[in-house]
């Protein structure tokens, strides 16, 4: 099942549980605006190349639309659509005053030079600058993009609209970025995991963790779990996978990855088959790379007790059912990875106020938001006798439905 069908199915289940009327259900499902643009740039060798860029703005009932921009060869309109919808529910679950959006460019960033990436980002911004903005749609980094990408968007957007740091979040600190933003999604994953484990009388200390993806989210989650005494026993990324049953030294692994460009051949562990990562025995599995990685082919072989969805949409609905029957507890993406957008919100607030917070304040506020959202989700689970995914969906959908109704229906 593709990401859009899966997300819409979760939404429809939540709408049914909440007893939403057909009018509001229809209005919440249809995206506000879908943008598709052709971005043609000269390559460094002088030849021309074209990439397709997308931005889907899903809903703005609760505030400006918010969501990442990813650079990945598999970006397609359906997936961007699903991810934009997920952002609407995610911002509502986190209770930050935003709607949802998502964008992407179908490209392989590793195959582009820095100057080609800069040209591509600037052309994309030129094509969408009238449709994004501080109070309309605020992009952020996602897979394959980073603070530098946001700096280019800020610069290009500001040529048209004047200096506008709040138009993107996840910026470099020198351009108005927030302290703590780079680590925020991974840190939020860990705060969410701690809130979940506390329900079972456990903490990270002494538990075993397996992490798929060692980019921004996966590597920060790994570092923070390691700091808290959790044992990260296996990690993978696009270059391969490594394991150590006694726990990998994450600080050394980060250094190894930085110096060799790969996880493989780490002196503090053994190489392993990356296809085994999701079925490696552990207490907590944290998929932090791509969507749809847990599916009907591998779900029954998963040996984790808990799955924390740091990636967006890593579990397809068939896998969800199989895993539920096996008793695996899943902390859903629309909550688990909401730390990034929450600190993006803090960054936007700081830009609008023109006042910078200390990192400690950012991290403390993030913990407060993540813990509060977890308890709000649990309360929905209790009210509607449902699992954490439906608890999160009913919480988010209900908040957006209330805002939509309050704003009224007259054209
Ligand atoms: P990133 O580009 O920094 O890292 C992605 C990682 O996934 C890399 O380590 C890459 O090597 C790995 N990867 C790619 N293909 C893989 C494969 N086939 N097998 C194993 N590993 C593979 O991206 P990120 O920002 O860390 O985002 C990761 C996930 O988290 C995405 O699903 C993204 O949508 C989600 N997310 C990110 C943020 C954020 O703030 N960065 C916020 C919310 C959700």
XYZ file of C-alpha atoms and ligand atoms in Angstrom:
455
model
C 0.000 0.000 0.000
C 1.477 3.379 -0.927
C 2.103 6.116 1.646
C -0.930 8.182 0.616
C -3.354 5.240 0.811
C -1.906 4.236 4.192
C -2.116 7.755 5.651
C -5.629 8.268 4.329
C -6.656 4.923 5.809
C -5.383 5.946 9.250
C -7.169 9.290 8.880
C -10.447 7.590 7.903
C -10.223 5.203 10.866
C -9.679 8.186 13.173
C -12.602 10.052 11.555
C -14.830 7.012 12.103
C -13.751 6.622 15.746
C -14.383 10.344 16.330
C -17.716 10.218 14.473
C -16.789 13.133 12.168
C -19.464 14.114 9.674
C -18.888 13.443 5.969
C -18.448 17.145 5.086
C -15.571 17.697 7.476
C -14.001 14.341 6.641
C -13.921 15.262 2.955
C -12.575 18.732 3.625
C -9.746 17.424 5.833
C -8.646 14.814 3.305
C -8.303 17.059 0.245
C -5.074 19.090 0.141
C -5.367 22.874 0.092
C -2.877 23.240 -2.803
C -0.529 21.006 -4.837
C 2.412 22.608 -6.630
C 4.595 20.913 -9.259
C 7.475 22.771 -10.907
C 10.205 21.946 -13.400
C 13.639 23.063 -12.172
C 16.205 23.296 -14.966
C 19.792 24.124 -14.020
C 23.154 24.178 -15.770
C 25.451 21.430 -14.429
C 29.080 22.280 -13.649
C 30.076 20.878 -17.075
C 27.713 23.327 -18.828
C 25.030 20.755 -19.812
C 21.401 21.380 -18.785
C 19.492 19.072 -16.470
C 15.877 19.167 -15.222
C 14.401 18.018 -11.937
C 10.781 17.986 -10.803
C 9.999 19.787 -7.552
C 6.823 19.417 -5.506
C 5.170 21.287 -2.655
C 1.887 20.052 -1.236
C 0.127 22.405 1.197
C -2.364 20.226 2.996
C -4.226 22.265 5.609
C -3.978 25.645 7.344
C -6.930 25.594 9.765
C -4.635 25.852 12.829
C -1.972 28.163 11.342
C 0.672 28.522 8.620
C 1.487 25.269 6.841
C 4.739 23.662 7.920
C 6.836 20.841 6.574
C 10.176 19.686 5.259
C 11.697 19.661 1.812
C 13.445 16.416 0.877
C 15.919 15.727 -1.917
C 15.675 12.067 -2.855
C 15.438 10.094 -6.128
C 12.190 8.420 -4.999
C 10.236 11.628 -4.254
C 6.837 11.357 -5.935
C 3.632 13.431 -5.743
C 1.668 10.745 -3.866
C 4.323 10.409 -1.190
C 4.688 14.179 -0.798
C 0.898 14.371 -0.500
C 0.872 11.725 2.248
C 3.723 13.408 4.110
C 1.966 16.809 3.909
C -1.159 15.256 5.420
C 0.949 13.610 8.143
C 2.370 17.068 8.972
C -1.144 18.424 9.543
C -1.858 15.721 12.119
C 1.675 15.942 13.569
C 1.581 19.694 14.273
C -1.845 19.215 15.851
C -0.598 16.303 18.015
C 2.323 18.474 19.190
C -0.197 21.294 19.744
C 1.794 23.915 17.862
C -0.116 26.542 15.856
C 0.598 25.209 12.372
C -0.979 23.244 9.551
C 0.826 20.759 7.306
C 2.857 20.827 4.097
C 5.700 18.891 2.485
C 7.935 19.308 -0.533
C 10.677 17.605 -2.378
C 12.812 17.430 -5.465
C 13.376 14.136 -7.266
C 17.178 14.111 -7.357
C 20.164 12.280 -5.879
C 21.933 14.933 -3.803
C 25.128 12.847 -3.519
C 25.495 13.044 -7.324
C 25.315 16.866 -7.341
C 28.144 19.271 -6.483
C 27.565 21.993 -3.865
C 27.161 24.626 -6.575
C 24.677 22.427 -8.489
C 22.675 21.885 -5.281
C 22.700 25.633 -4.644
C 21.472 26.392 -8.184
C 18.742 23.748 -7.899
C 17.571 25.103 -4.524
C 17.512 28.690 -5.810
C 15.557 27.765 -8.971
C 13.036 25.794 -6.873
C 12.656 28.800 -4.537
C 12.162 31.184 -7.479
C 9.295 28.979 -8.686
C 7.475 28.752 -5.336
C 8.389 32.006 -3.525
C 4.917 33.526 -4.002
C 3.257 30.488 -2.435
C 5.385 30.158 0.707
C 5.867 32.757 3.452
C 6.145 33.460 7.189
C 2.379 33.287 7.685
C 1.476 30.914 4.829
C 3.945 28.035 4.486
C 7.290 27.629 6.269
C 9.662 24.937 4.854
C 12.326 23.076 6.851
C 15.013 20.452 6.160
C 14.158 16.794 5.615
C 15.935 13.826 4.086
C 18.793 14.968 1.822
C 18.539 18.651 2.808
C 20.102 20.578 5.681
C 20.738 23.997 7.246
C 22.713 25.105 4.161
C 19.734 24.319 1.913
C 17.552 26.486 4.181
C 20.139 29.302 4.015
C 19.892 29.296 0.199
C 16.075 29.331 0.324
C 16.141 32.200 2.857
C 18.541 34.183 0.663
C 16.583 33.586 -2.568
C 13.207 34.273 -0.916
C 14.568 37.483 0.675
C 15.512 38.825 -2.788
C 11.786 38.943 -3.579
C 10.287 39.752 -0.166
C 13.004 41.486 1.928
C 14.979 39.877 4.748
C 12.728 37.105 6.092
C 14.480 34.710 8.482
C 11.157 33.199 9.651
C 10.348 31.906 6.135
C 12.308 28.713 6.793
C 13.370 26.864 9.928
C 16.323 24.586 10.504
C 18.575 27.464 9.389
C 22.231 27.908 10.408
C 22.497 29.661 13.801
C 24.237 32.654 12.123
C 21.106 33.277 10.045
C 18.588 33.038 12.884
C 18.506 29.286 13.427
C 17.616 27.992 16.875
C 20.087 26.432 19.235
C 19.116 22.788 19.613
C 17.327 22.542 16.232
C 19.853 20.236 14.582
C 19.450 17.616 17.315
C 15.751 18.280 17.891
C 14.130 15.419 15.965
C 16.515 12.847 17.436
C 16.164 14.411 20.895
C 12.371 14.374 20.566
C 12.533 10.699 19.537
C 14.414 9.990 22.754
C 12.008 12.063 24.935
C 9.102 10.184 23.321
C 10.825 6.835 23.863
C 11.430 7.690 27.525
C 7.769 8.657 28.016
C 6.709 5.347 26.440
C 9.194 3.210 28.385
C 8.166 4.903 31.646
C 4.657 3.448 31.113
C 6.276 0.009 31.363
C 8.476 0.903 34.337
C 11.564 1.017 32.075
C 14.103 3.598 30.917
C 16.748 3.685 28.160
C 19.418 2.515 30.587
C 20.370 -1.111 29.947
C 17.899 -1.659 27.094
C 19.089 -2.636 23.596
C 18.381 -0.446 20.556
C 18.688 -0.994 16.806
C 18.652 2.019 14.505
C 18.104 2.043 10.728
C 19.452 5.289 9.228
C 22.395 7.236 10.605
C 21.690 10.693 9.207
C 20.456 13.670 11.197
C 17.695 11.856 13.085
C 19.253 8.409 13.508
C 22.696 9.626 14.583
C 21.322 12.109 17.149
C 18.933 9.522 18.551
C 21.857 7.077 18.787
C 24.119 9.625 20.534
C 21.473 10.580 23.105
C 20.476 6.967 23.822
C 24.177 6.119 24.273
C 24.501 9.098 26.697
C 21.543 7.798 28.703
C 23.081 4.355 29.123
C 21.093 2.582 26.379
C 22.999 -0.022 24.314
C 22.828 0.697 20.586
C 23.674 -2.787 19.327
C 23.216 -2.308 15.555
C 23.058 0.626 13.153
C 22.676 0.847 9.381
C 22.697 3.476 6.672
C 22.893 3.515 2.889
C 26.556 2.382 3.074
C 25.934 -0.759 5.169
C 25.398 -1.944 8.732
C 27.462 -2.625 11.866
C 26.691 -4.433 15.099
C 28.139 -5.056 18.534
C 26.063 -7.071 21.035
C 27.715 -5.169 23.919
C 26.730 -1.786 22.470
C 28.458 0.329 19.815
C 30.512 3.302 20.993
C 28.433 5.898 19.136
C 30.883 8.778 19.584
C 33.624 6.668 17.953
C 31.197 5.444 15.258
C 30.309 9.034 14.337
C 34.048 9.829 14.032
C 34.582 6.680 11.913
C 31.674 7.646 9.626
C 33.038 11.188 9.288
C 36.538 10.040 8.409
C 35.688 7.117 6.073
C 32.255 8.164 4.762
C 30.883 4.734 5.743
C 29.711 2.737 8.748
C 31.508 -0.345 7.457
C 34.758 -1.728 8.906
C 34.324 0.061 12.260
C 36.933 -1.267 14.692
C 34.389 -1.288 17.541
C 31.934 -3.640 15.801
C 31.336 -6.173 13.023
C 29.838 -5.553 9.616
C 26.405 -7.110 9.193
C 23.881 -7.618 6.393
C 21.829 -4.382 6.210
C 18.769 -6.486 5.271
C 18.944 -8.034 8.759
C 18.789 -4.734 10.631
C 14.997 -4.552 11.022
C 14.748 -8.128 12.234
C 17.725 -7.969 14.612
C 16.725 -8.907 18.173
C 16.478 -5.858 20.454
C 14.210 -4.087 22.924
C 13.625 -0.978 20.797
C 13.829 -0.708 16.995
C 14.094 2.831 15.614
C 13.592 3.094 11.834
C 15.132 6.485 10.950
C 15.541 6.350 7.183
C 12.866 5.656 4.583
C 9.111 5.039 4.516
C 7.506 1.605 4.016
C 10.494 -0.379 5.337
C 8.343 -2.493 7.655
C 5.941 -4.383 5.429
C 4.139 -7.709 5.162
C 7.342 -9.415 3.943
C 9.388 -8.697 7.071
C 6.903 -7.750 9.839
C 6.446 -11.255 11.188
C 10.240 -11.603 11.560
C 10.637 -8.432 13.658
C 12.024 -9.311 17.101
C 11.833 -5.893 18.787
C 9.435 -5.299 21.706
C 8.965 -1.617 20.870
C 9.180 0.254 17.563
C 9.741 4.003 17.652
C 8.922 5.508 14.243
C 11.580 8.196 13.850
C 11.200 8.076 10.043
C 7.962 9.151 8.434
C 5.634 6.294 7.565
C 8.121 3.439 8.100
C 5.368 0.869 8.841
C 2.776 0.051 6.216
C -0.734 -0.926 7.397
C -0.296 -4.668 6.731
C 2.853 -4.637 8.872
C 1.017 -2.585 11.498
C -1.581 -5.340 11.828
C 0.974 -8.161 11.941
C 3.081 -6.324 14.538
C 0.052 -5.476 16.689
C -0.961 -9.150 16.729
C 2.579 -10.035 17.841
C 2.198 -7.543 20.724
C 4.844 -5.105 19.457
C 4.173 -1.594 20.795
C 4.563 1.078 18.116
C 5.175 4.730 18.909
C 3.769 6.366 15.738
C 5.643 8.787 13.483
C 3.179 11.657 13.844
C 4.216 11.810 17.471
C 7.667 10.169 17.655
C 9.414 12.487 15.194
C 7.511 15.673 16.111
C 10.542 17.071 17.988
C 11.917 18.622 14.805
C 8.797 20.564 13.940
C 8.353 21.550 17.590
C 11.796 23.177 17.728
C 11.123 24.618 14.258
C 8.158 26.317 15.887
C 10.444 27.644 18.666
C 12.819 28.914 15.944
C 9.982 30.710 14.113
C 8.790 32.237 17.404
C 12.351 33.457 18.173
C 12.660 34.972 14.649
C 9.337 36.780 14.955
C 10.220 38.009 18.472
C 13.788 38.866 17.400
C 14.955 37.198 20.620
C 17.191 34.135 20.894
C 16.661 31.438 23.521
C 19.396 29.532 25.391
C 19.796 25.893 24.258
C 18.752 24.666 27.710
C 15.425 26.480 27.369
C 14.877 24.942 23.894
C 15.588 21.407 25.164
C 13.472 21.845 28.317
C 10.530 23.201 26.311
C 10.913 20.341 23.827
C 10.742 17.804 26.637
C 7.653 19.554 28.026
C 5.886 19.498 24.631
C 6.824 15.851 23.892
C 5.781 14.615 27.346
C 2.506 16.573 27.267
C 1.674 15.197 23.809
C 2.391 11.633 24.956
C -0.064 12.010 27.847
C -2.658 13.594 25.522
C -2.288 10.568 23.198
C -2.632 8.114 26.092
C -5.774 9.880 27.160
C -7.275 9.427 23.643
C -6.215 5.731 23.760
C -8.175 5.404 27.006
C -11.231 7.286 25.742
C -11.468 5.356 22.467
C -9.867 2.065 23.550
C -7.314 2.190 20.736
C -3.579 1.749 20.157
C -1.002 4.568 20.206
C -1.260 5.189 16.445
C -5.021 5.702 16.620
C -4.600 7.659 19.865
C -2.283 10.058 18.019
C -4.459 10.231 14.900
C -7.669 10.879 16.836
C -5.891 13.573 18.878
C -4.531 15.356 15.788
C -7.598 14.957 13.586
C -9.933 16.090 16.360
C -7.926 19.289 16.952
C -7.889 20.139 13.223
C -11.605 19.319 12.860
C -12.452 21.617 15.803
C -10.415 24.484 14.301
C -12.031 23.955 10.887
C -15.537 24.025 12.340
C -14.785 27.117 14.427
C -13.531 28.987 11.353
C -16.857 28.285 9.634
C -17.933 27.117 6.217
C -19.073 30.281 4.364
C -17.063 30.895 1.146
P 19.175 12.238 6.443
O 19.244 12.428 4.969
O 20.011 13.076 7.332
O 19.520 10.717 6.792
C 18.892 9.628 6.187
C 19.660 8.379 6.581
O 19.001 7.253 6.008
C 21.093 8.356 6.086
O 21.930 7.814 7.087
C 21.032 7.399 4.900
O 22.268 6.781 4.626
C 19.990 6.439 5.391
N 19.383 5.633 4.346
C 18.912 6.015 3.134
N 18.480 4.948 2.444
C 18.684 3.885 3.247
C 18.453 2.502 3.106
N 17.934 2.006 1.978
N 18.780 1.685 4.148
C 19.317 2.184 5.296
N 19.561 3.478 5.476
C 19.251 4.310 4.461
O 17.624 12.325 6.819
P 16.990 12.622 8.235
O 16.723 14.070 8.329
O 17.765 11.923 9.283
O 15.541 11.943 8.056
C 15.354 10.543 8.297
C 13.860 10.254 8.396
O 13.309 11.038 9.465
C 13.017 10.583 7.166
O 11.960 9.653 7.075
C 12.458 11.958 7.488
O 11.259 12.217 6.793
C 12.221 11.806 8.971
N 12.152 13.078 9.686
C 13.213 13.948 9.695
C 13.123 15.126 10.414
C 14.270 16.090 10.545
O 14.155 17.075 11.301
N 15.401 15.851 9.889
C 11.924 15.435 11.093
C 10.871 14.523 11.068
C 11.008 13.345 10.363
